[in-house]
Amino acid sequence: AQKITQTQPGMFVQEKEAVTLDCTYDTSDPSYGLFWYKQPSSGEMIFLIYQGSYDQQNATEGRYSLNFQKARKSANLVISASQLGDSAMYFCAMREAANTGNQFYFGTGTSLTVIP
Amino acid sequence: DAGVIQSPRHEVTEMGQEVTLRCKPISGHDYLFWYRQTMMRGLELLIYFNNNVPIDDSGMPEDRFSAKMPNASFSTLKIQPSEPRDSAVYFCASSLEGTGHNQPQHFGDGTRLSIL
């Protein structure tokens, strides 16, 4: 089974609107971390936000927030007030605490296009 | 602070040639990862090191690929002989040991490799 599933290959959003990018995960480890990365067309991978499995609050970083629903095993990224510069690929990733090597499982990504 | 530094940014070479990709991780990071990204296969972990020691190289495609980390501030990924199917973007990433699962991986800008 896939550890990380991103079911939306492509998404479009109007500038200044909010958008949610879906991510579901599969693990039996009670302790894990979830990460989102942004990859613009220039190619670099930029770390955006982290959520720990025991965190009581949803993570937020500026316009990025994580809608963490532990029972559903979902960790959706919410981008508020979309900007043209948000157009990029977005990857969800997970690390399990039992994995001593800090190895990440990455999803296949969602391509976001912000429309002016 | 300097991020992960990869060189070269772009490499174009002919089939059969030796290719060497270089990476300088973030100072103080314990882990170093090499990834390959293609449209067909997405982001694949090739190998990772902990404190300069290779831990898991199960992702290395075949014997033509080798990686070394002679010291904490330098790693190489070598392909010899190179083949057209090796064309991809190669990323190096580094991270701290962290506690459990909370440390993100920080990526370099990648090397775009084209084998003709």
Short mmCIF file of C-alpha atoms in Angstrom, two decimals:
data_model
loop_
_atom_site.label_atom_id
_atom_site.label_comp_id
_atom_site.label_asym_id
_atom_site.label_seq_id
_atom_site.Cartn_x
_atom_site.Cartn_y
_atom_site.Cartn_z
CA ALA A 1 0.00 0.00 0.00
CA GLN A 2 1.09 3.54 -0.68
CA LYS A 3 2.33 5.34 2.40
CA ILE A 4 1.34 8.76 1.03
CA THR A 5 -1.48 9.35 -1.42
CA GLN A 6 -2.15 12.59 -3.23
CA THR A 7 -5.21 12.08 -5.39
CA GLN A 8 -5.26 15.44 -7.18
CA PRO A 9 -2.76 15.49 -10.04
CA GLY A 10 -3.72 19.07 -10.90
CA MET A 11 -5.64 21.89 -9.25
CA PHE A 12 -6.65 25.37 -10.32
CA VAL A 13 -7.49 28.27 -8.05
CA GLN A 14 -8.38 31.88 -8.62
CA GLU A 15 -5.93 34.41 -7.30
CA LYS A 16 -6.79 35.53 -3.73
CA GLU A 17 -8.94 32.46 -3.14
CA ALA A 18 -8.10 29.65 -0.73
CA VAL A 19 -7.25 26.16 -1.95
CA THR A 20 -6.94 22.78 -0.24
CA LEU A 21 -4.50 20.14 -1.44
CA ASP A 22 -5.30 16.64 -0.26
CA CYS A 23 -2.96 14.17 1.36
CA THR A 24 -3.77 10.87 3.02
CA TYR A 25 -1.25 8.62 4.67
CA ASP A 26 -0.93 5.07 5.88
CA THR A 27 1.02 4.08 8.97
CA SER A 28 0.67 1.91 12.04
CA ASP A 29 3.28 3.89 13.92
CA PRO A 30 1.59 6.09 16.54
CA SER A 31 4.41 8.62 16.27
CA TYR A 32 5.07 10.27 12.93
CA GLY A 33 5.61 13.57 11.22
CA LEU A 34 3.96 15.00 8.14
CA PHE A 35 5.63 17.53 5.88
CA TRP A 36 4.68 19.58 2.84
CA TYR A 37 7.10 20.76 0.19
CA LYS A 38 6.70 23.18 -2.70
CA GLN A 39 8.50 22.71 -6.00
CA PRO A 40 8.19 25.71 -8.33
CA SER A 41 9.01 25.46 -12.02
CA SER A 42 12.60 26.44 -11.23
CA GLY A 43 12.94 23.02 -9.64
CA GLU A 44 14.02 23.49 -6.05
CA MET A 45 12.21 21.71 -3.22
CA ILE A 46 11.11 24.10 -0.49
CA PHE A 47 9.99 22.91 2.94
CA LEU A 48 6.70 24.57 3.89
CA ILE A 49 5.15 23.13 7.02
CA TYR A 50 5.36 20.29 9.54
CA GLN A 51 2.72 18.52 11.65
CA GLY A 52 3.53 16.01 14.36
CA SER A 53 1.15 13.17 15.09
CA TYR A 54 0.80 14.22 18.73
CA ASP A 55 0.34 17.89 18.02
CA GLN A 56 -2.97 19.09 19.41
CA GLN A 57 -3.21 22.09 17.14
CA ASN A 58 -3.13 22.24 13.37
CA ALA A 59 0.17 23.63 12.14
CA THR A 60 0.24 27.07 10.55
CA GLU A 61 3.00 28.98 8.76
CA GLY A 62 1.90 32.28 7.31
CA ARG A 63 -0.62 31.58 4.56
CA TYR A 64 -0.10 27.84 4.89
CA SER A 65 -2.03 25.71 7.32
CA LEU A 66 -2.45 22.02 7.73
CA ASN A 67 -5.89 20.49 8.20
CA PHE A 68 -4.84 17.47 10.25
CA GLN A 69 -7.51 14.81 10.75
CA LYS A 70 -5.77 11.98 12.55
CA ALA A 71 -8.67 9.53 12.58
CA ARG A 72 -9.05 9.92 8.83
CA LYS A 73 -5.28 9.84 8.34
CA SER A 74 -5.38 12.99 6.30
CA ALA A 75 -3.11 16.02 6.34
CA ASN A 76 -4.44 18.48 3.81
CA LEU A 77 -2.54 21.66 3.01
CA VAL A 78 -4.60 24.83 2.93
CA ILE A 79 -3.19 27.86 1.14
CA SER A 80 -5.11 31.03 1.89
CA ALA A 81 -5.24 34.11 -0.34
CA SER A 82 -3.52 32.39 -3.26
CA GLN A 83 -0.87 34.32 -5.14
CA LEU A 84 0.50 33.79 -8.63
CA GLY A 85 3.77 32.70 -7.05
CA ASP A 86 2.00 29.76 -5.42
CA SER A 87 1.79 28.02 -8.79
CA ALA A 88 3.98 24.96 -8.28
CA MET A 89 4.04 21.26 -7.53
CA TYR A 90 3.24 20.40 -3.92
CA PHE A 91 4.45 17.22 -2.25
CA CYS A 92 3.24 15.64 0.96
CA ALA A 93 5.71 13.49 2.90
CA MET A 94 5.77 11.41 6.06
CA ARG A 95 8.41 10.16 8.42
CA GLU A 96 7.66 7.46 10.96
CA ALA A 97 9.38 7.65 14.33
CA ALA A 98 10.18 3.94 14.23
CA ASN A 99 12.18 4.62 11.11
CA THR A 100 15.52 5.44 12.65
CA GLY A 101 16.95 6.62 9.37
CA ASN A 102 14.84 9.76 8.97
CA GLN A 103 13.65 8.31 5.69
CA PHE A 104 10.73 10.14 4.13
CA TYR A 105 7.87 8.74 2.10
CA PHE A 106 6.78 11.19 -0.59
CA GLY A 107 3.52 11.43 -2.47
CA THR A 108 3.29 11.86 -6.23
CA GLY A 109 2.51 15.54 -5.93
CA THR A 110 -0.25 17.97 -6.92
CA SER A 111 0.30 20.62 -9.55
CA LEU A 112 -1.32 23.89 -8.50
CA THR A 113 -2.03 26.66 -10.99
CA VAL A 114 -3.14 30.04 -9.72
CA ILE A 115 -5.24 31.91 -12.27
CA PRO A 116 -5.10 35.72 -12.34
CA ASP B 1 22.77 30.35 6.63
CA ALA B 2 23.91 28.43 3.58
CA GLY B 3 21.58 25.72 2.43
CA VAL B 4 22.44 22.47 0.72
CA ILE B 5 24.73 23.20 -2.19
CA GLN B 6 24.79 21.00 -5.26
CA SER B 7 26.97 21.17 -8.32
CA PRO B 8 26.75 21.31 -11.20
CA ARG B 9 23.25 22.71 -11.73
CA HIS B 10 23.10 21.27 -15.21
CA GLU B 11 25.09 18.51 -16.85
CA VAL B 12 24.85 17.34 -20.42
CA THR B 13 27.08 14.48 -21.48
CA GLU B 14 27.22 11.61 -23.89
CA MET B 15 26.28 8.07 -23.14
CA GLY B 16 29.13 6.07 -21.67
CA GLN B 17 30.78 9.01 -19.94
CA GLU B 18 31.35 9.16 -16.22
CA VAL B 19 29.20 11.67 -14.36
CA THR B 20 29.96 13.01 -10.89
CA LEU B 21 27.42 15.00 -8.92
CA ARG B 22 28.49 16.86 -5.81
CA CYS B 23 26.76 17.92 -2.64
CA LYS B 24 27.65 19.99 0.39
CA PRO B 25 25.09 19.46 3.17
CA ILE B 26 24.07 22.02 5.74
CA SER B 27 26.73 22.25 8.42
CA GLY B 28 25.90 20.14 11.45
CA HIS B 29 23.37 17.94 9.73
CA ASP B 30 23.65 14.24 10.52
CA TYR B 31 21.86 12.81 7.51
CA LEU B 32 22.45 13.14 3.81
CA PHE B 33 20.11 11.82 1.14
CA TRP B 34 20.39 11.42 -2.62
CA TYR B 35 17.16 11.41 -4.64
CA ARG B 36 16.32 11.11 -8.31
CA GLN B 37 13.24 12.74 -9.79
CA THR B 38 11.65 11.84 -13.12
CA MET B 39 8.21 12.38 -14.57
CA MET B 40 7.60 8.66 -14.78
CA ARG B 41 8.79 7.58 -11.33
CA GLY B 42 8.49 10.73 -9.26
CA LEU B 43 10.92 11.25 -6.40
CA GLU B 44 13.00 8.18 -5.58
CA LEU B 45 15.41 7.79 -2.69
CA LEU B 46 18.68 6.37 -3.98
CA ILE B 47 20.85 6.23 -0.87
CA TYR B 48 21.29 7.94 2.46
CA PHE B 49 24.10 8.44 4.93
CA ASN B 50 24.16 8.96 8.67
CA ASN B 51 27.32 10.54 10.07
CA ASN B 52 29.08 9.85 6.76
CA VAL B 53 28.21 6.15 6.81
CA PRO B 54 25.96 4.72 4.08
CA ILE B 55 22.90 3.25 5.76
CA ASP B 56 20.60 2.18 2.97
CA ASP B 57 21.54 1.98 -0.69
CA SER B 58 18.66 -0.24 -1.75
CA GLY B 59 17.38 2.50 -4.03
CA MET B 60 20.52 2.64 -6.14
CA PRO B 61 19.40 1.40 -9.55
CA GLU B 62 22.39 -0.72 -10.41
CA ASP B 63 26.12 -1.08 -10.05
CA ARG B 64 26.73 1.83 -12.37
CA PHE B 65 25.71 4.10 -9.52
CA SER B 66 27.93 4.72 -6.52
CA ALA B 67 27.93 7.30 -3.73
CA LYS B 68 30.50 8.36 -1.20
CA MET B 69 30.66 10.69 1.74
CA PRO B 70 34.33 11.09 2.69
CA ASN B 71 33.57 13.71 5.33
CA ALA B 72 30.68 15.53 6.96
CA SER B 73 30.70 18.36 4.43
CA PHE B 74 30.89 16.58 1.11
CA SER B 75 29.25 13.79 -0.84
CA THR B 76 29.38 12.57 -4.41
CA LEU B 77 27.07 10.53 -6.57
CA LYS B 78 28.80 8.90 -9.50
CA ILE B 79 27.37 7.21 -12.57
CA GLN B 80 29.74 5.17 -14.68
CA PRO B 81 29.02 4.48 -17.46
CA SER B 82 26.07 6.81 -17.93
CA GLU B 83 23.05 5.86 -20.05
CA PRO B 84 20.22 7.96 -21.54
CA ARG B 85 17.75 6.49 -19.03
CA ASP B 86 19.77 8.10 -16.25
CA SER B 87 18.54 11.50 -17.40
CA ALA B 88 16.72 13.06 -14.46
CA VAL B 89 16.99 15.70 -11.78
CA TYR B 90 19.18 14.53 -8.90
CA PHE B 91 18.61 16.07 -5.50
CA CYS B 92 20.74 16.03 -2.43
CA ALA B 93 19.06 16.71 0.92
CA SER B 94 20.26 16.87 4.50
CA SER B 95 18.64 16.86 7.90
CA LEU B 96 19.34 16.84 11.60
CA GLU B 97 18.95 13.74 13.73
CA GLY B 98 16.08 15.33 15.60
CA THR B 99 13.86 13.63 18.11
CA GLY B 100 11.61 11.05 16.57
CA HIS B 101 10.19 12.50 13.44
CA ASN B 102 10.19 16.27 13.53
CA GLN B 103 13.16 17.23 11.39
CA PRO B 104 12.50 18.24 7.79
CA GLN B 105 14.84 17.37 5.01
CA HIS B 106 16.39 20.41 3.35
CA PHE B 107 16.98 20.04 -0.36
CA GLY B 108 19.58 21.47 -2.66
CA ASP B 109 18.55 23.03 -5.96
CA GLY B 110 19.20 19.79 -7.81
CA THR B 111 21.34 18.78 -10.76
CA ARG B 112 19.52 18.44 -14.06
CA LEU B 113 21.31 15.61 -15.85
CA SER B 114 20.87 14.88 -19.53
CA ILE B 115 22.59 11.88 -21.11
CA LEU B 116 22.61 12.01 -24.89
#
